[in-house]
PDB file of C-alpha atoms in Angstrom:
ATOM      1  CA  MET A   1       0.000   0.000   0.000  1.00  0.00           C
ATOM      2  CA  PRO A   2       1.513   3.390  -0.972  1.00  0.00           C
ATOM      3  CA  LYS A   3       2.309   5.876   1.744  1.00  0.00           C
ATOM      4  CA  ALA A   4      -0.147   8.764   2.047  1.00  0.00           C
ATOM      5  CA  SER A   5       1.323  12.020   0.799  1.00  0.00           C
ATOM      6  CA  ARG A   6       1.765  14.779   3.338  1.00  0.00           C
ATOM      7  CA  HIS A   7       0.600  18.289   2.550  1.00  0.00           C
ATOM      8  CA  PRO A   8       2.512  20.772   4.755  1.00  0.00           C
ATOM      9  CA  ILE A   9       0.729  23.854   6.053  1.00  0.00           C
ATOM     10  CA  LEU A  10       2.257  26.868   4.324  1.00  0.00           C
ATOM     11  CA  TYR A  11       2.086  29.146   7.376  1.00  0.00           C
ATOM     12  CA  ASP A  12       4.701  27.041   9.167  1.00  0.00           C
ATOM     13  CA  VAL A  13       6.822  26.408   6.057  1.00  0.00           C
ATOM     14  CA  GLU A  14       7.057  30.124   5.287  1.00  0.00           C
ATOM     15  CA  ARG A  15       7.832  30.993   8.913  1.00  0.00           C
ATOM     16  CA  TRP A  16      10.808  28.609   8.815  1.00  0.00           C
ATOM     17  CA  ARG A  17      12.012  29.942   5.452  1.00  0.00           C
ATOM     18  CA  ARG A  18      11.717  33.515   6.630  1.00  0.00           C
ATOM     19  CA  TYR A  19      13.590  33.239   9.947  1.00  0.00           C
ATOM     20  CA  ARG A  20      16.104  30.427   9.441  1.00  0.00           C
ATOM     21  CA  VAL A  21      18.933  32.653   8.187  1.00  0.00           C
ATOM     22  CA  TRP A  22      18.295  35.272  10.878  1.00  0.00           C
ATOM     23  CA  LEU A  23      18.506  32.600  13.571  1.00  0.00           C
ATOM     24  CA  LEU A  24      21.177  30.206  12.320  1.00  0.00           C
ATOM     25  CA  LEU A  25      23.714  32.782  11.119  1.00  0.00           C
ATOM     26  CA  PRO A  26      23.953  34.653  14.461  1.00  0.00           C
ATOM     27  CA  ALA A  27      23.934  31.309  16.292  1.00  0.00           C
ATOM     28  CA  ALA A  28      26.974  30.234  14.270  1.00  0.00           C
ATOM     29  CA  ALA A  29      28.690  33.588  14.880  1.00  0.00           C
ATOM     30  CA  PHE A  30      28.075  33.376  18.634  1.00  0.00           C
ATOM     31  CA  THR A  31      29.337  29.786  18.670  1.00  0.00           C
ATOM     32  CA  VAL A  32      32.569  30.747  16.898  1.00  0.00           C
ATOM     33  CA  THR A  33      33.022  33.693  19.284  1.00  0.00           C
ATOM     34  CA  ALA A  34      32.458  31.446  22.301  1.00  0.00           C
ATOM     35  CA  VAL A  35      35.021  28.929  21.028  1.00  0.00           C
ATOM     36  CA  LEU A  36      37.588  31.659  20.346  1.00  0.00           C
ATOM     37  CA  LEU A  37      37.061  33.264  23.752  1.00  0.00           C
ATOM     38  CA  GLY A  38      37.245  29.892  25.443  1.00  0.00           C
ATOM     39  CA  THR A  39      40.566  29.063  23.833  1.00  0.00           C
ATOM     40  CA  LEU A  40      42.233  32.499  23.870  1.00  0.00           C
ATOM     41  CA  GLN A  41      40.994  33.753  27.253  1.00  0.00           C
ATOM     42  CA  PRO A  42      39.786  30.758  29.273  1.00  0.00           C
ATOM     43  CA  ALA A  43      39.876  32.613  32.590  1.00  0.00           C
ATOM     44  CA  SER A  44      37.600  35.479  31.516  1.00  0.00           C
ATOM     45  CA  GLY A  45      34.386  33.431  31.473  1.00  0.00           C
ATOM     46  CA  GLY A  46      32.945  35.462  28.580  1.00  0.00           C
ATOM     47  CA  ALA A  47      32.481  32.351  26.483  1.00  0.00           C
ATOM     48  CA  PHE A  48      29.550  31.233  28.633  1.00  0.00           C
ATOM     49  CA  GLY A  49      27.359  34.201  27.640  1.00  0.00           C
ATOM     50  CA  TYR A  50      28.067  33.749  23.952  1.00  0.00           C
ATOM     51  CA  SER A  51      27.425  30.020  24.091  1.00  0.00           C
ATOM     52  CA  LEU A  52      24.144  30.624  25.977  1.00  0.00           C
ATOM     53  CA  VAL A  53      22.899  33.041  23.300  1.00  0.00           C
ATOM     54  CA  ALA A  54      23.981  30.618  20.563  1.00  0.00           C
ATOM     55  CA  ALA A  55      22.106  27.771  22.260  1.00  0.00           C
ATOM     56  CA  CYS A  56      18.934  29.877  22.587  1.00  0.00           C
ATOM     57  CA  LEU A  57      19.023  30.893  18.907  1.00  0.00           C
ATOM     58  CA  ALA A  58      19.640  27.293  17.845  1.00  0.00           C
ATOM     59  CA  ALA A  59      16.746  26.112  20.045  1.00  0.00           C
ATOM     60  CA  ILE A  60      14.341  28.617  18.468  1.00  0.00           C
ATOM     61  CA  ALA A  61      15.508  27.636  14.972  1.00  0.00           C
ATOM     62  CA  SER A  62      15.122  23.935  15.706  1.00  0.00           C
ATOM     63  CA  SER A  63      11.605  24.455  17.101  1.00  0.00           C
ATOM     64  CA  LEU A  64      10.588  26.271  13.912  1.00  0.00           C
ATOM     65  CA  TRP A  65      12.124  23.513  11.791  1.00  0.00           C
ATOM     66  CA  ILE A  66      10.364  20.770  13.764  1.00  0.00           C
ATOM     67  CA  ARG A  67       7.043  22.631  13.532  1.00  0.00           C
ATOM     68  CA  GLN A  68       7.248  23.002   9.743  1.00  0.00           C
ATOM     69  CA  ARG A  69       8.395  19.408   9.339  1.00  0.00           C
ATOM     70  CA  PHE A  70       5.687  17.799  11.466  1.00  0.00           C
ATOM     71  CA  THR A  71       2.697  20.039  10.715  1.00  0.00           C
ATOM     72  CA  TYR A  72       0.670  18.748   7.799  1.00  0.00           C
ATOM     73  CA  LEU A  73      -2.632  17.407   6.482  1.00  0.00           C
ATOM     74  CA  CYS A  74      -2.924  14.029   4.801  1.00  0.00           C
ATOM     75  CA  ARG A  75      -5.474  11.417   3.911  1.00  0.00           C
ATOM     76  CA  LYS A  76      -5.115   8.209   5.847  1.00  0.00           C
ATOM     77  CA  ASP A  77      -7.529   5.438   4.847  1.00  0.00           C
ATOM     78  CA  ASP A  78     -10.958   7.088   4.866  1.00  0.00           C
ATOM     79  CA  GLN A  79     -10.066   9.956   7.213  1.00  0.00           C
ATOM     80  CA  LEU A  80      -8.396  13.335   6.975  1.00  0.00           C
ATOM     81  CA  LEU A  81      -5.444  13.482   9.365  1.00  0.00           C
ATOM     82  CA  ILE A  82      -4.441  16.869  10.789  1.00  0.00           C
ATOM     83  CA  ARG A  83      -1.070  16.767  12.508  1.00  0.00           C
ATOM     84  CA  THR A  84       0.746  19.553  14.309  1.00  0.00           C
ATOM     85  CA  MET A  85       3.955  18.416  15.976  1.00  0.00           C
ATOM     86  CA  ALA A  86       2.815  15.868  18.594  1.00  0.00           C
ATOM     87  CA  THR A  87      -0.949  16.446  18.302  1.00  0.00           C
ATOM     88  CA  THR A  88      -3.115  14.551  15.838  1.00  0.00           C
ATOM     89  CA  ARG A  89      -6.769  15.067  14.961  1.00  0.00           C
ATOM     90  CA  ARG A  90      -8.780  12.890  12.581  1.00  0.00           C
ATOM     91  CA  LEU A  91     -11.827  14.006  10.604  1.00  0.00           C
ATOM     92  CA  SER A  92     -14.040  11.312   9.163  1.00  0.00           C
ATOM     93  CA  ALA A  93     -16.578  11.661   6.358  1.00  0.00           C
ATOM     94  CA  GLY A  94     -19.264  12.361   8.973  1.00  0.00           C
ATOM     95  CA  ASP A  95     -17.334  15.420  10.196  1.00  0.00           C
ATOM     96  CA  ILE A  96     -16.857  16.976   6.758  1.00  0.00           C
ATOM     97  CA  ASP A  97     -19.752  18.762   5.114  1.00  0.00           C
ATOM     98  CA  ARG A  98     -18.193  20.222   1.975  1.00  0.00           C
ATOM     99  CA  PRO A  99     -14.545  20.440   0.850  1.00  0.00           C
ATOM    100  CA  ARG A 100     -13.545  22.924  -1.812  1.00  0.00           C
ATOM    101  CA  LEU A 101     -10.574  24.789  -3.231  1.00  0.00           C
ATOM    102  CA  ILE A 102     -10.424  28.555  -2.639  1.00  0.00           C
ATOM    103  CA  ARG A 103      -8.041  31.481  -2.623  1.00  0.00           C
ATOM    104  CA  LEU A 104      -7.387  32.998   0.780  1.00  0.00           C
ATOM    105  CA  SER A 105      -8.711  36.299  -0.547  1.00  0.00           C
ATOM    106  CA  ALA A 106     -12.210  34.751  -0.527  1.00  0.00           C
ATOM    107  CA  VAL A 107     -12.028  34.312   3.253  1.00  0.00           C
ATOM    108  CA  TYR A 108      -9.690  37.119   4.296  1.00  0.00           C
ATOM    109  CA  GLY A 109     -11.004  39.799   1.928  1.00  0.00           C
ATOM    110  CA  ARG A 110     -12.482  41.877   4.745  1.00  0.00           C
ATOM    111  CA  PRO A 111     -10.075  44.289   6.482  1.00  0.00           C
ATOM    112  CA  ASP A 112     -10.857  42.965   9.980  1.00  0.00           C
ATOM    113  CA  ARG A 113      -9.810  39.465   8.921  1.00  0.00           C
ATOM    114  CA  ARG A 114      -6.688  40.533   7.022  1.00  0.00           C
ATOM    115  CA  ARG A 115      -4.952  41.299  10.317  1.00  0.00           C
ATOM    116  CA  LYS A 116      -4.850  37.572  11.066  1.00  0.00           C
ATOM    117  CA  LEU A 117      -2.642  36.832   8.050  1.00  0.00           C
ATOM    118  CA  PRO A 118       1.158  37.001   8.266  1.00  0.00           C
ATOM    119  CA  ARG A 119       3.083  39.634   6.359  1.00  0.00           C
ATOM    120  CA  PRO A 120       3.129  40.292   3.379  1.00  0.00           C
ATOM    121  CA  VAL A 121      -0.647  40.075   3.277  1.00  0.00           C
ATOM    122  CA  ASP A 122      -1.009  40.491  -0.503  1.00  0.00           C
ATOM    123  CA  ARG A 123       1.087  37.385  -1.129  1.00  0.00           C
ATOM    124  CA  TRP A 124      -1.077  35.312   1.199  1.00  0.00           C
ATOM    125  CA  LEU A 125      -4.315  36.555  -0.362  1.00  0.00           C
ATOM    126  CA  ALA A 126      -3.249  34.969  -3.668  1.00  0.00           C
ATOM    127  CA  ALA A 127      -2.417  31.580  -2.080  1.00  0.00           C
ATOM    128  CA  ASP A 128      -4.519  28.478  -2.770  1.00  0.00           C
ATOM    129  CA  ALA A 129      -6.130  26.841   0.231  1.00  0.00           C
ATOM    130  CA  ILE A 130      -8.425  23.970   0.996  1.00  0.00           C
ATOM    131  CA  SER A 131     -11.629  24.954   2.752  1.00  0.00           C
ATOM    132  CA  ILE A 132     -13.498  22.236   4.596  1.00  0.00           C
ATOM    133  CA  LYS A 133     -16.914  23.116   5.964  1.00  0.00           C
ATOM    134  CA  LEU A 134     -17.256  21.231   9.238  1.00  0.00           C
ATOM    135  CA  ARG A 135     -20.462  19.779  10.623  1.00  0.00           C
ATOM    136  CA  ASP A 136     -21.886  20.953  13.925  1.00  0.00           C
ATOM    137  CA  SER A 137     -20.724  17.793  15.722  1.00  0.00           C
ATOM    138  CA  VAL A 138     -17.017  18.737  15.337  1.00  0.00           C
ATOM    139  CA  ASP A 139     -15.340  20.364  18.342  1.00  0.00           C
ATOM    140  CA  VAL A 140     -14.106  23.524  16.634  1.00  0.00           C
ATOM    141  CA  ARG A 141     -12.454  24.874  19.793  1.00  0.00           C
ATOM    142  CA  ALA A 142     -10.212  21.821  20.104  1.00  0.00           C
ATOM    143  CA  LEU A 143      -9.373  21.999  16.405  1.00  0.00           C
ATOM    144  CA  ARG A 144      -8.533  25.701  16.768  1.00  0.00           C
ATOM    145  CA  ARG A 145      -6.056  24.848  19.536  1.00  0.00           C
ATOM    146  CA  ILE A 146      -4.349  22.367  17.226  1.00  0.00           C
ATOM    147  CA  VAL A 147      -4.065  24.320  13.952  1.00  0.00           C
ATOM    148  CA  GLY A 148      -4.293  27.881  15.259  1.00  0.00           C
ATOM    149  CA  PRO A 149      -6.956  30.574  15.107  1.00  0.00           C
ATOM    150  CA  ARG A 150      -6.185  31.672  11.550  1.00  0.00           C
ATOM    151  CA  CYS A 151      -7.068  28.219  10.167  1.00  0.00           C
ATOM    152  CA  ILE A 152     -10.616  28.132  11.599  1.00  0.00           C
ATOM    153  CA  VAL A 153     -12.966  30.693  10.049  1.00  0.00           C
ATOM    154  CA  ASP A 154     -16.754  30.615  10.533  1.00  0.00           C
ATOM    155  CA  GLY A 155     -16.872  26.884  11.273  1.00  0.00           C
ATOM    156  CA  SER A 156     -14.621  25.979   8.354  1.00  0.00           C
ATOM    157  CA  LEU A 157     -11.084  24.646   8.280  1.00  0.00           C
ATOM    158  CA  VAL A 158      -9.177  26.951   5.901  1.00  0.00           C
ATOM    159  CA  VAL A 159      -5.569  25.855   5.349  1.00  0.00           C
ATOM    160  CA  PRO A 160      -3.132  27.075   2.659  1.00  0.00           C
ATOM    161  CA  LEU A 161      -1.195  24.166   1.191  1.00  0.00           C
ATOM    162  CA  ALA A 162       1.466  23.770  -1.482  1.00  0.00           C
ATOM    163  CA  ASP A 163      -0.670  21.165  -3.267  1.00  0.00           C
ATOM    164  CA  ALA A 164      -4.199  22.119  -2.247  1.00  0.00           C
ATOM    165  CA  PRO A 165      -5.800  20.640  -5.422  1.00  0.00           C
ATOM    166  CA  GLY A 166      -4.078  17.309  -4.737  1.00  0.00           C
ATOM    167  CA  LEU A 167      -5.441  17.053  -1.201  1.00  0.00           C
ATOM    168  CA  LEU A 168      -8.877  18.176  -2.379  1.00  0.00           C
ATOM    169  CA  ALA A 169      -8.923  15.356  -4.920  1.00  0.00           C
ATOM    170  CA  GLU A 170      -7.953  12.835  -2.242  1.00  0.00           C
ATOM    171  CA  VAL A 171     -10.568  14.131   0.192  1.00  0.00           C
ATOM    172  CA  THR A 172     -13.411  14.224  -2.317  1.00  0.00           C
ATOM    173  CA  THR A 173     -12.738  10.766  -3.740  1.00  0.00           C
ATOM    174  CA  LEU A 174     -11.683   8.791  -0.676  1.00  0.00           C
ATOM    175  CA  VAL A 175     -12.864  10.549   2.484  1.00  0.00           C
ATOM    176  CA  CYS A 176     -16.217  12.010   1.498  1.00  0.00           C
ATOM    177  CA  PRO A 177     -17.160  11.068  -2.053  1.00  0.00           C
ATOM    178  CA  PRO A 178     -19.908  13.157  -3.670  1.00  0.00           C
ATOM    179  CA  LYS A 179     -23.427  11.925  -3.206  1.00  0.00           C
ATOM    180  CA  GLN A 180     -24.804   9.995  -6.136  1.00  0.00           C
ATOM    181  CA  ALA A 181     -27.370  11.809  -8.178  1.00  0.00           C
ATOM    182  CA  ILE A 182     -30.868  10.509  -7.871  1.00  0.00           C
ATOM    183  CA  ALA A 183     -31.716   8.442 -10.874  1.00  0.00           C
ATOM    184  CA  ALA A 184     -34.157  10.181 -13.170  1.00  0.00           C
ATOM    185  CA  SER A 185     -35.924   6.909 -13.842  1.00  0.00           C
ATOM    186  CA  GLY A 186     -37.453   6.884 -10.364  1.00  0.00           C
ATOM    187  CA  ARG A 187     -39.274  10.166 -10.914  1.00  0.00           C
ATOM    188  CA  ARG A 188     -42.296  10.784 -13.040  1.00  0.00           C
ATOM    189  CA  ARG A 189     -42.366  13.918 -15.004  1.00  0.00           C
ATOM    190  CA  GLY A 190     -45.541  15.806 -15.533  1.00  0.00           C
ATOM    191  CA  ARG A 191     -46.834  16.376 -19.033  1.00  0.00           C
ATOM    192  CA  ARG A 192     -46.763  19.749 -20.634  1.00  0.00           C
ATOM    193  CA  ARG A 193     -50.078  20.981 -21.770  1.00  0.00           C
TER     194      ARG A 193
END
């Protein structure tokens, strides 16, 4: 059986891409400074401060990397799996009312909602996202704690993905296939007069 493809959430991927240089480069510089101070002036004790700052920057960078690596949506069997780091939530066909593909501008077009998007806002408004209308039985508050407040809008799960059409195809065919049309042969049509 082929492995289900993961669809990373773009908010976390872009956060990592944006801050990795600004975290890892100073961490490397502080590490080199700490090593030089430790070897040239071992009695001064200044190396400890530099190594502490380097460790903090490396810890922040590694947390952002882990978050973007282990935060994704995927289809597993007949469920939609939402994973953020160590937390997993599953949505079955009974939890999903209607999946569709949208641009984020359709949801965040109003000025009061635009403040929820990361900068630059115009770039995010053009991003493709999957929008999944959730049924009333789904605990939206728990889902909001998992994916964040910007991914839950008016009872819908709205997540920008790199391959949003691919996940939409998987969800519509395997998790909640479209309802079959009622056969026309079972209905009687009235005559025109």
